[in-house]
Short mmCIF file of N, CA and C in Angstrom, two decimals:
data_model
loop_
_atom_site.label_atom_id
_atom_site.label_comp_id
_atom_site.label_asym_id
_atom_site.label_seq_id
_atom_site.Cartn_x
_atom_site.Cartn_y
_atom_site.Cartn_z
N MET F 265 20.77 18.15 41.83
CA MET F 265 21.97 17.41 41.60
C MET F 265 21.74 15.95 41.98
N ARG F 266 22.21 15.05 41.12
CA ARG F 266 22.10 13.63 41.38
C ARG F 266 23.15 13.25 42.43
N GLN F 267 22.74 12.35 43.33
CA GLN F 267 23.66 11.86 44.33
C GLN F 267 24.78 11.05 43.67
N PRO F 268 26.03 11.23 44.09
CA PRO F 268 27.09 10.36 43.56
C PRO F 268 26.83 8.93 44.04
N ARG F 269 27.02 8.02 43.09
CA ARG F 269 26.82 6.55 43.35
C ARG F 269 28.15 5.94 43.67
N LEU F 270 28.33 5.48 44.87
CA LEU F 270 29.58 4.88 45.35
C LEU F 270 29.43 3.40 45.58
N PHE F 271 30.28 2.60 44.88
CA PHE F 271 30.26 1.18 45.11
C PHE F 271 31.26 0.80 46.18
N LEU F 272 30.78 0.16 47.22
CA LEU F 272 31.71 -0.29 48.29
C LEU F 272 31.99 -1.79 48.13
N ASP F 273 33.25 -2.13 48.03
CA ASP F 273 33.58 -3.55 47.97
C ASP F 273 33.61 -4.10 49.39
N THR F 274 33.90 -5.39 49.54
CA THR F 274 33.82 -6.03 50.84
C THR F 274 34.77 -5.40 51.84
N SER F 275 36.01 -5.07 51.41
CA SER F 275 36.98 -4.49 52.33
C SER F 275 36.53 -3.16 52.87
N ALA F 276 35.95 -2.33 52.01
CA ALA F 276 35.45 -1.02 52.44
C ALA F 276 34.23 -1.17 53.36
N LEU F 277 33.34 -2.06 53.02
CA LEU F 277 32.17 -2.27 53.83
C LEU F 277 32.50 -2.86 55.18
N PHE F 278 33.44 -3.77 55.22
CA PHE F 278 33.91 -4.35 56.49
C PHE F 278 34.53 -3.26 57.33
N ALA F 279 35.34 -2.39 56.77
CA ALA F 279 35.95 -1.31 57.52
C ALA F 279 34.89 -0.40 58.12
N ALA F 280 33.80 -0.14 57.41
CA ALA F 280 32.73 0.68 57.90
C ALA F 280 32.03 0.02 59.12
N VAL F 281 31.89 -1.30 59.07
CA VAL F 281 31.23 -2.05 60.14
C VAL F 281 32.16 -2.18 61.33
N TRP F 282 33.44 -2.42 61.08
CA TRP F 282 34.42 -2.73 62.11
C TRP F 282 34.73 -1.50 62.97
N SER F 283 34.85 -0.35 62.33
CA SER F 283 35.32 0.83 63.05
C SER F 283 34.30 1.98 62.94
N ALA F 284 33.98 2.56 64.07
CA ALA F 284 33.07 3.73 64.09
C ALA F 284 33.76 4.98 63.56
N GLN F 285 35.06 4.92 63.47
CA GLN F 285 35.89 6.04 62.97
C GLN F 285 36.38 5.69 61.57
N GLY F 286 36.92 6.69 60.90
CA GLY F 286 37.56 6.43 59.60
C GLY F 286 36.65 6.74 58.44
N GLY F 287 37.34 6.71 57.26
CA GLY F 287 36.72 7.08 56.03
C GLY F 287 35.52 6.22 55.61
N ALA F 288 35.63 4.94 55.82
CA ALA F 288 34.58 4.03 55.40
C ALA F 288 33.27 4.33 56.16
N ARG F 289 33.37 4.54 57.47
CA ARG F 289 32.17 4.84 58.25
C ARG F 289 31.65 6.21 57.90
N ALA F 290 32.56 7.17 57.54
CA ALA F 290 32.12 8.48 57.07
C ALA F 290 31.25 8.38 55.85
N LEU F 291 31.65 7.48 54.93
CA LEU F 291 30.89 7.30 53.73
C LEU F 291 29.50 6.72 54.03
N VAL F 292 29.46 5.79 55.00
CA VAL F 292 28.19 5.23 55.41
C VAL F 292 27.30 6.34 56.00
N ARG F 293 27.90 7.21 56.77
CA ARG F 293 27.11 8.31 57.33
C ARG F 293 26.56 9.23 56.25
N LEU F 294 27.33 9.46 55.21
CA LEU F 294 26.81 10.25 54.05
C LEU F 294 25.67 9.53 53.40
N GLY F 295 25.74 8.24 53.35
CA GLY F 295 24.59 7.45 52.82
C GLY F 295 23.36 7.61 53.69
N GLU F 296 23.57 7.56 55.03
CA GLU F 296 22.45 7.76 55.94
C GLU F 296 21.78 9.14 55.73
N LEU F 297 22.60 10.12 55.44
CA LEU F 297 22.10 11.50 55.19
C LEU F 297 21.57 11.72 53.83
N ARG F 298 21.66 10.66 52.98
CA ARG F 298 21.22 10.70 51.59
C ARG F 298 21.99 11.74 50.76
N LEU F 299 23.24 11.92 51.12
CA LEU F 299 24.11 12.81 50.31
C LEU F 299 24.78 12.02 49.22
N VAL F 300 24.89 10.71 49.40
CA VAL F 300 25.44 9.81 48.43
C VAL F 300 24.55 8.56 48.34
N SER F 301 24.66 7.86 47.28
CA SER F 301 23.96 6.59 47.12
C SER F 301 25.01 5.49 47.21
N LEU F 302 24.87 4.61 48.17
CA LEU F 302 25.83 3.52 48.38
C LEU F 302 25.32 2.27 47.70
N VAL F 303 26.21 1.66 46.95
CA VAL F 303 25.88 0.50 46.11
C VAL F 303 26.79 -0.67 46.45
N VAL F 304 26.21 -1.85 46.47
CA VAL F 304 26.98 -3.09 46.68
C VAL F 304 26.38 -4.15 45.75
N SER F 305 27.05 -5.29 45.70
CA SER F 305 26.52 -6.44 44.97
C SER F 305 26.15 -7.49 46.00
N SER F 306 25.36 -8.48 45.60
CA SER F 306 25.04 -9.55 46.50
C SER F 306 26.29 -10.32 46.94
N GLN F 307 27.25 -10.40 46.03
CA GLN F 307 28.51 -11.08 46.41
C GLN F 307 29.22 -10.33 47.53
N VAL F 308 29.21 -9.01 47.50
CA VAL F 308 29.80 -8.22 48.59
C VAL F 308 29.15 -8.54 49.91
N LEU F 309 27.83 -8.58 49.94
CA LEU F 309 27.10 -8.90 51.17
C LEU F 309 27.40 -10.31 51.64
N THR F 310 27.51 -11.26 50.74
CA THR F 310 27.87 -12.64 51.11
C THR F 310 29.27 -12.69 51.70
N GLU F 311 30.22 -12.04 51.03
CA GLU F 311 31.60 -12.00 51.54
C GLU F 311 31.67 -11.25 52.90
N LEU F 312 30.91 -10.18 53.06
CA LEU F 312 30.89 -9.48 54.31
C LEU F 312 30.37 -10.41 55.42
N ASP F 313 29.31 -11.13 55.17
CA ASP F 313 28.77 -12.02 56.19
C ASP F 313 29.82 -13.07 56.59
N ARG F 314 30.49 -13.63 55.63
CA ARG F 314 31.48 -14.64 55.89
C ARG F 314 32.68 -14.02 56.74
N THR F 315 33.09 -12.83 56.33
CA THR F 315 34.20 -12.19 57.00
C THR F 315 33.86 -11.80 58.43
N VAL F 316 32.66 -11.23 58.63
CA VAL F 316 32.25 -10.88 59.97
C VAL F 316 32.12 -12.07 60.86
N ASN F 317 31.55 -13.16 60.33
CA ASN F 317 31.43 -14.38 61.18
C ASN F 317 32.75 -14.99 61.52
N SER F 318 33.72 -14.89 60.62
CA SER F 318 35.03 -15.54 60.92
C SER F 318 36.00 -14.63 61.66
N LYS F 319 35.90 -13.34 61.46
CA LYS F 319 36.93 -12.43 62.03
C LYS F 319 36.44 -11.42 63.09
N ALA F 320 35.15 -11.21 63.09
CA ALA F 320 34.63 -10.13 63.96
C ALA F 320 33.22 -10.42 64.43
N SER F 321 33.03 -11.61 65.04
CA SER F 321 31.66 -11.99 65.41
C SER F 321 31.08 -11.01 66.45
N GLN F 322 31.91 -10.27 67.15
CA GLN F 322 31.40 -9.35 68.15
C GLN F 322 30.65 -8.21 67.55
N VAL F 323 30.73 -7.98 66.25
CA VAL F 323 29.94 -6.84 65.62
C VAL F 323 28.76 -7.35 64.79
N ILE F 324 28.46 -8.62 64.85
CA ILE F 324 27.37 -9.16 64.06
C ILE F 324 26.05 -8.41 64.30
N ALA F 325 25.78 -8.10 65.58
CA ALA F 325 24.52 -7.42 65.86
C ALA F 325 24.49 -6.02 65.23
N ASP F 326 25.64 -5.42 65.08
CA ASP F 326 25.69 -4.03 64.51
C ASP F 326 25.55 -4.01 62.98
N VAL F 327 25.88 -5.09 62.34
CA VAL F 327 25.94 -5.15 60.91
C VAL F 327 24.62 -4.77 60.26
N ALA F 328 23.53 -5.43 60.68
CA ALA F 328 22.24 -5.16 60.09
C ALA F 328 21.80 -3.72 60.28
N VAL F 329 22.05 -3.21 61.44
CA VAL F 329 21.67 -1.81 61.74
C VAL F 329 22.43 -0.87 60.85
N ILE F 330 23.74 -1.04 60.78
CA ILE F 330 24.57 -0.15 59.96
C ILE F 330 24.19 -0.26 58.50
N LEU F 331 24.01 -1.46 58.00
CA LEU F 331 23.63 -1.61 56.59
C LEU F 331 22.29 -1.05 56.27
N ASN F 332 21.33 -1.18 57.19
CA ASN F 332 20.00 -0.61 56.97
C ASN F 332 20.03 0.92 56.96
N GLU F 333 20.73 1.48 57.94
CA GLU F 333 20.82 2.93 58.03
C GLU F 333 21.58 3.54 56.85
N ALA F 334 22.50 2.79 56.28
CA ALA F 334 23.29 3.29 55.15
C ALA F 334 22.50 3.37 53.87
N ARG F 335 21.33 2.71 53.85
CA ARG F 335 20.47 2.71 52.68
C ARG F 335 21.16 2.16 51.41
N LEU F 336 21.77 1.01 51.59
CA LEU F 336 22.49 0.39 50.51
C LEU F 336 21.55 -0.09 49.42
N SER F 337 22.00 0.04 48.19
CA SER F 337 21.27 -0.53 47.04
C SER F 337 22.11 -1.73 46.59
N VAL F 338 21.43 -2.84 46.33
CA VAL F 338 22.07 -4.05 45.83
C VAL F 338 21.82 -4.10 44.31
N VAL F 339 22.91 -4.12 43.56
CA VAL F 339 22.77 -4.08 42.12
C VAL F 339 22.75 -5.48 41.54
N ASP F 340 22.23 -5.59 40.32
CA ASP F 340 22.15 -6.87 39.65
C ASP F 340 23.54 -7.34 39.22
N PRO F 341 23.69 -8.70 39.10
CA PRO F 341 24.98 -9.23 38.62
C PRO F 341 25.23 -8.73 37.17
N ALA F 342 26.47 -8.66 36.84
CA ALA F 342 26.87 -8.18 35.49
C ALA F 342 26.81 -9.32 34.51
N PRO F 343 26.69 -8.98 33.23
CA PRO F 343 26.76 -10.01 32.17
C PRO F 343 28.11 -10.74 32.20
N SER F 344 28.07 -12.01 31.80
CA SER F 344 29.28 -12.85 31.88
C SER F 344 30.44 -12.27 31.04
N ALA F 345 30.13 -11.65 29.92
CA ALA F 345 31.20 -11.09 29.07
C ALA F 345 31.94 -9.99 29.84
N LEU F 346 31.21 -9.16 30.60
CA LEU F 346 31.85 -8.11 31.39
C LEU F 346 32.68 -8.70 32.53
N VAL F 347 32.16 -9.79 33.16
CA VAL F 347 32.90 -10.44 34.21
C VAL F 347 34.22 -10.99 33.67
N THR F 348 34.18 -11.61 32.50
CA THR F 348 35.37 -12.16 31.88
C THR F 348 36.38 -11.06 31.58
N TYR F 349 35.90 -9.93 31.07
CA TYR F 349 36.81 -8.77 30.85
C TYR F 349 37.40 -8.29 32.14
N CYS F 350 36.59 -8.16 33.18
CA CYS F 350 37.13 -7.68 34.46
C CYS F 350 38.12 -8.66 35.10
N GLU F 351 37.91 -9.97 34.81
CA GLU F 351 38.90 -10.92 35.33
C GLU F 351 40.22 -10.78 34.62
N SER F 352 40.18 -10.38 33.36
CA SER F 352 41.43 -10.10 32.63
C SER F 352 42.17 -8.90 33.23
N LEU F 353 41.42 -8.01 33.81
CA LEU F 353 42.03 -6.81 34.46
C LEU F 353 42.50 -7.08 35.88
N THR F 354 41.75 -7.86 36.66
CA THR F 354 42.07 -8.10 38.06
C THR F 354 42.92 -9.33 38.27
N GLY F 355 42.75 -10.32 37.38
CA GLY F 355 43.47 -11.57 37.59
C GLY F 355 42.88 -12.43 38.69
N TYR F 356 41.70 -12.12 39.13
CA TYR F 356 41.11 -12.84 40.27
C TYR F 356 39.57 -12.87 40.07
N ALA F 357 39.04 -14.07 39.98
CA ALA F 357 37.64 -14.26 39.68
C ALA F 357 36.68 -13.62 40.62
N ASN F 358 36.88 -13.75 41.93
CA ASN F 358 35.96 -13.12 42.89
C ASN F 358 35.92 -11.64 42.74
N ASP F 359 37.08 -11.02 42.62
CA ASP F 359 37.11 -9.56 42.43
C ASP F 359 36.53 -9.13 41.11
N ALA F 360 36.64 -9.97 40.11
CA ALA F 360 36.11 -9.67 38.76
C ALA F 360 34.59 -9.52 38.83
N HIS F 361 33.90 -10.38 39.58
CA HIS F 361 32.47 -10.32 39.74
C HIS F 361 32.06 -9.00 40.43
N VAL F 362 32.83 -8.62 41.44
CA VAL F 362 32.50 -7.38 42.18
C VAL F 362 32.72 -6.17 41.29
N LEU F 363 33.86 -6.13 40.63
CA LEU F 363 34.16 -5.04 39.74
C LEU F 363 33.14 -4.95 38.59
N ALA F 364 32.79 -6.06 38.01
CA ALA F 364 31.85 -6.07 36.91
C ALA F 364 30.50 -5.56 37.35
N ALA F 365 30.10 -5.91 38.55
CA ALA F 365 28.81 -5.43 39.09
C ALA F 365 28.83 -3.90 39.18
N ALA F 366 29.90 -3.35 39.65
CA ALA F 366 30.05 -1.89 39.77
C ALA F 366 30.03 -1.26 38.40
N TRP F 367 30.74 -1.86 37.49
CA TRP F 367 30.82 -1.32 36.07
C TRP F 367 29.46 -1.36 35.46
N HIS F 368 28.77 -2.45 35.60
CA HIS F 368 27.42 -2.66 35.01
C HIS F 368 26.40 -1.65 35.61
N ALA F 369 26.65 -1.31 36.85
CA ALA F 369 25.70 -0.37 37.55
C ALA F 369 26.00 1.09 37.27
N HIS F 370 27.06 1.37 36.49
CA HIS F 370 27.43 2.71 36.15
C HIS F 370 27.62 3.62 37.38
N VAL F 371 28.43 3.13 38.33
CA VAL F 371 28.70 3.90 39.55
C VAL F 371 29.66 5.01 39.23
N ASP F 372 29.74 5.95 40.14
CA ASP F 372 30.66 7.10 39.97
C ASP F 372 32.04 6.88 40.61
N TYR F 373 32.11 5.94 41.55
CA TYR F 373 33.37 5.76 42.29
C TYR F 373 33.34 4.32 42.90
N PHE F 374 34.50 3.66 42.85
CA PHE F 374 34.68 2.32 43.40
C PHE F 374 35.54 2.43 44.64
N VAL F 375 34.98 2.09 45.80
CA VAL F 375 35.68 2.26 47.07
C VAL F 375 36.22 0.90 47.53
N THR F 376 37.49 0.84 47.83
CA THR F 376 38.14 -0.43 48.24
C THR F 376 39.35 -0.15 49.15
N LEU F 377 39.76 -1.18 49.85
CA LEU F 377 41.02 -1.14 50.60
C LEU F 377 41.96 -2.25 50.06
N ASP F 378 41.53 -2.90 48.96
CA ASP F 378 42.28 -4.02 48.39
C ASP F 378 43.43 -3.44 47.50
N ARG F 379 44.60 -3.40 48.01
CA ARG F 379 45.74 -2.88 47.26
C ARG F 379 46.20 -3.81 46.13
N LYS F 380 46.17 -5.11 46.43
CA LYS F 380 46.74 -6.08 45.46
C LYS F 380 45.91 -6.11 44.15
N HIS F 381 44.65 -6.23 44.21
CA HIS F 381 43.86 -6.41 42.97
C HIS F 381 43.27 -5.10 42.43
N PHE F 382 43.19 -4.06 43.24
CA PHE F 382 42.53 -2.83 42.76
C PHE F 382 43.45 -1.63 42.83
N LEU F 383 43.85 -1.22 44.02
CA LEU F 383 44.53 0.07 44.20
C LEU F 383 45.89 0.15 43.56
N SER F 384 46.59 -0.94 43.46
CA SER F 384 47.92 -0.95 42.83
C SER F 384 47.89 -1.48 41.42
N ASN F 385 46.73 -1.68 40.86
CA ASN F 385 46.55 -2.30 39.51
C ASN F 385 46.45 -1.18 38.49
N GLU F 386 47.59 -0.80 37.95
CA GLU F 386 47.62 0.36 37.00
C GLU F 386 46.80 0.13 35.73
N SER F 387 46.82 -1.08 35.21
CA SER F 387 46.07 -1.34 33.98
C SER F 387 44.57 -1.21 34.25
N LEU F 388 44.12 -1.70 35.41
CA LEU F 388 42.72 -1.55 35.79
C LEU F 388 42.38 -0.08 35.95
N ILE F 389 43.22 0.67 36.64
CA ILE F 389 42.93 2.10 36.83
C ILE F 389 42.79 2.80 35.55
N GLN F 390 43.64 2.46 34.55
CA GLN F 390 43.57 3.12 33.23
C GLN F 390 42.29 2.74 32.47
N GLU F 391 41.81 1.52 32.63
CA GLU F 391 40.65 1.01 31.86
C GLU F 391 39.32 1.31 32.52
N SER F 392 39.34 1.52 33.81
CA SER F 392 38.07 1.68 34.56
C SER F 392 37.32 2.96 34.14
N PRO F 393 36.00 2.87 34.05
CA PRO F 393 35.21 4.04 33.69
C PRO F 393 34.93 4.94 34.90
N PHE F 394 35.43 4.55 36.10
CA PHE F 394 35.20 5.34 37.29
C PHE F 394 36.51 5.32 38.08
N PRO F 395 36.68 6.32 38.95
CA PRO F 395 37.85 6.31 39.85
C PRO F 395 37.79 5.15 40.81
N ILE F 396 38.94 4.64 41.20
CA ILE F 396 39.07 3.57 42.19
C ILE F 396 40.00 4.11 43.29
N GLY F 397 39.50 4.06 44.55
CA GLY F 397 40.30 4.56 45.63
C GLY F 397 39.83 4.09 46.97
N THR F 398 40.60 4.50 47.99
CA THR F 398 40.26 4.16 49.36
C THR F 398 39.09 5.01 49.83
N PRO F 399 38.54 4.72 50.97
CA PRO F 399 37.50 5.61 51.52
C PRO F 399 38.00 7.03 51.68
N GLY F 400 39.20 7.22 52.10
CA GLY F 400 39.74 8.58 52.24
C GLY F 400 39.86 9.28 50.90
N ASP F 401 40.32 8.54 49.88
CA ASP F 401 40.39 9.10 48.55
C ASP F 401 39.01 9.53 48.07
N CYS F 402 38.02 8.70 48.33
CA CYS F 402 36.68 9.00 47.87
C CYS F 402 36.13 10.21 48.61
N LEU F 403 36.40 10.34 49.88
CA LEU F 403 35.96 11.53 50.60
C LEU F 403 36.53 12.82 49.99
N GLU F 404 37.81 12.76 49.61
CA GLU F 404 38.43 13.89 48.97
C GLU F 404 37.74 14.19 47.63
N TRP F 405 37.46 13.17 46.87
CA TRP F 405 36.77 13.31 45.59
C TRP F 405 35.39 13.93 45.81
N LEU F 406 34.70 13.46 46.85
CA LEU F 406 33.35 13.95 47.12
C LEU F 406 33.34 15.43 47.50
N LYS F 407 34.42 15.92 48.06
CA LYS F 407 34.46 17.37 48.41
C LYS F 407 34.23 18.22 47.19
N THR F 408 34.75 17.77 46.06
CA THR F 408 34.55 18.55 44.80
C THR F 408 33.14 18.37 44.25
N LYS F 409 32.51 17.25 44.53
CA LYS F 409 31.19 16.96 44.00
C LYS F 409 30.05 17.54 44.85
N LEU F 410 30.28 17.59 46.16
CA LEU F 410 29.23 18.00 47.06
C LEU F 410 29.34 19.47 47.53
N ALA F 411 30.51 20.06 47.23
CA ALA F 411 30.72 21.46 47.66
C ALA F 411 29.77 22.39 46.92
N PRO F 412 29.24 23.41 47.62
CA PRO F 412 28.37 24.36 46.93
C PRO F 412 29.17 25.10 45.81
N ASP F 413 28.48 25.46 44.83
CA ASP F 413 29.10 26.18 43.71
C ASP F 413 29.58 27.56 44.21
N GLN F 414 30.89 27.78 44.11
CA GLN F 414 31.48 29.01 44.64
C GLN F 414 31.60 30.13 43.60
N ARG F 415 31.17 29.84 42.40
CA ARG F 415 31.23 30.88 41.36
C ARG F 415 30.20 31.94 41.54
N ASN F 416 30.53 33.20 41.20
CA ASN F 416 29.59 34.31 41.33
C ASN F 416 29.08 34.71 39.98
#
């Protein structure tokens, strides 16, 4: 069985770094165990660096260790036409680049804590080729994907 590919946006990745508890860190642990493949874009890593330096400098030393152990894959930027389409869905250029990178990488799930541009965006949810949800939502989704086949 192929590992589910989960794209973590900056908010989800920051939550994983900031708190040793919670759904985001649980997803990182699944990445460490190679039960899932965690995917980010270079923009997510740049935004994470900026956010950690401005809001949580006390965890800077932990960031590299956590990211390395999570076995993150950094995907290529998306074509400009896809970015433009994603901007029409999100209404926000920075998020459009992140969404387009996930779309272009053919991920199985987009993990975010951004309610304004992603989680509450019904038109995006309808158009997206993958589910969009919180780390907790993703963990619930993974239960159906990683559970052993119970059929006899």
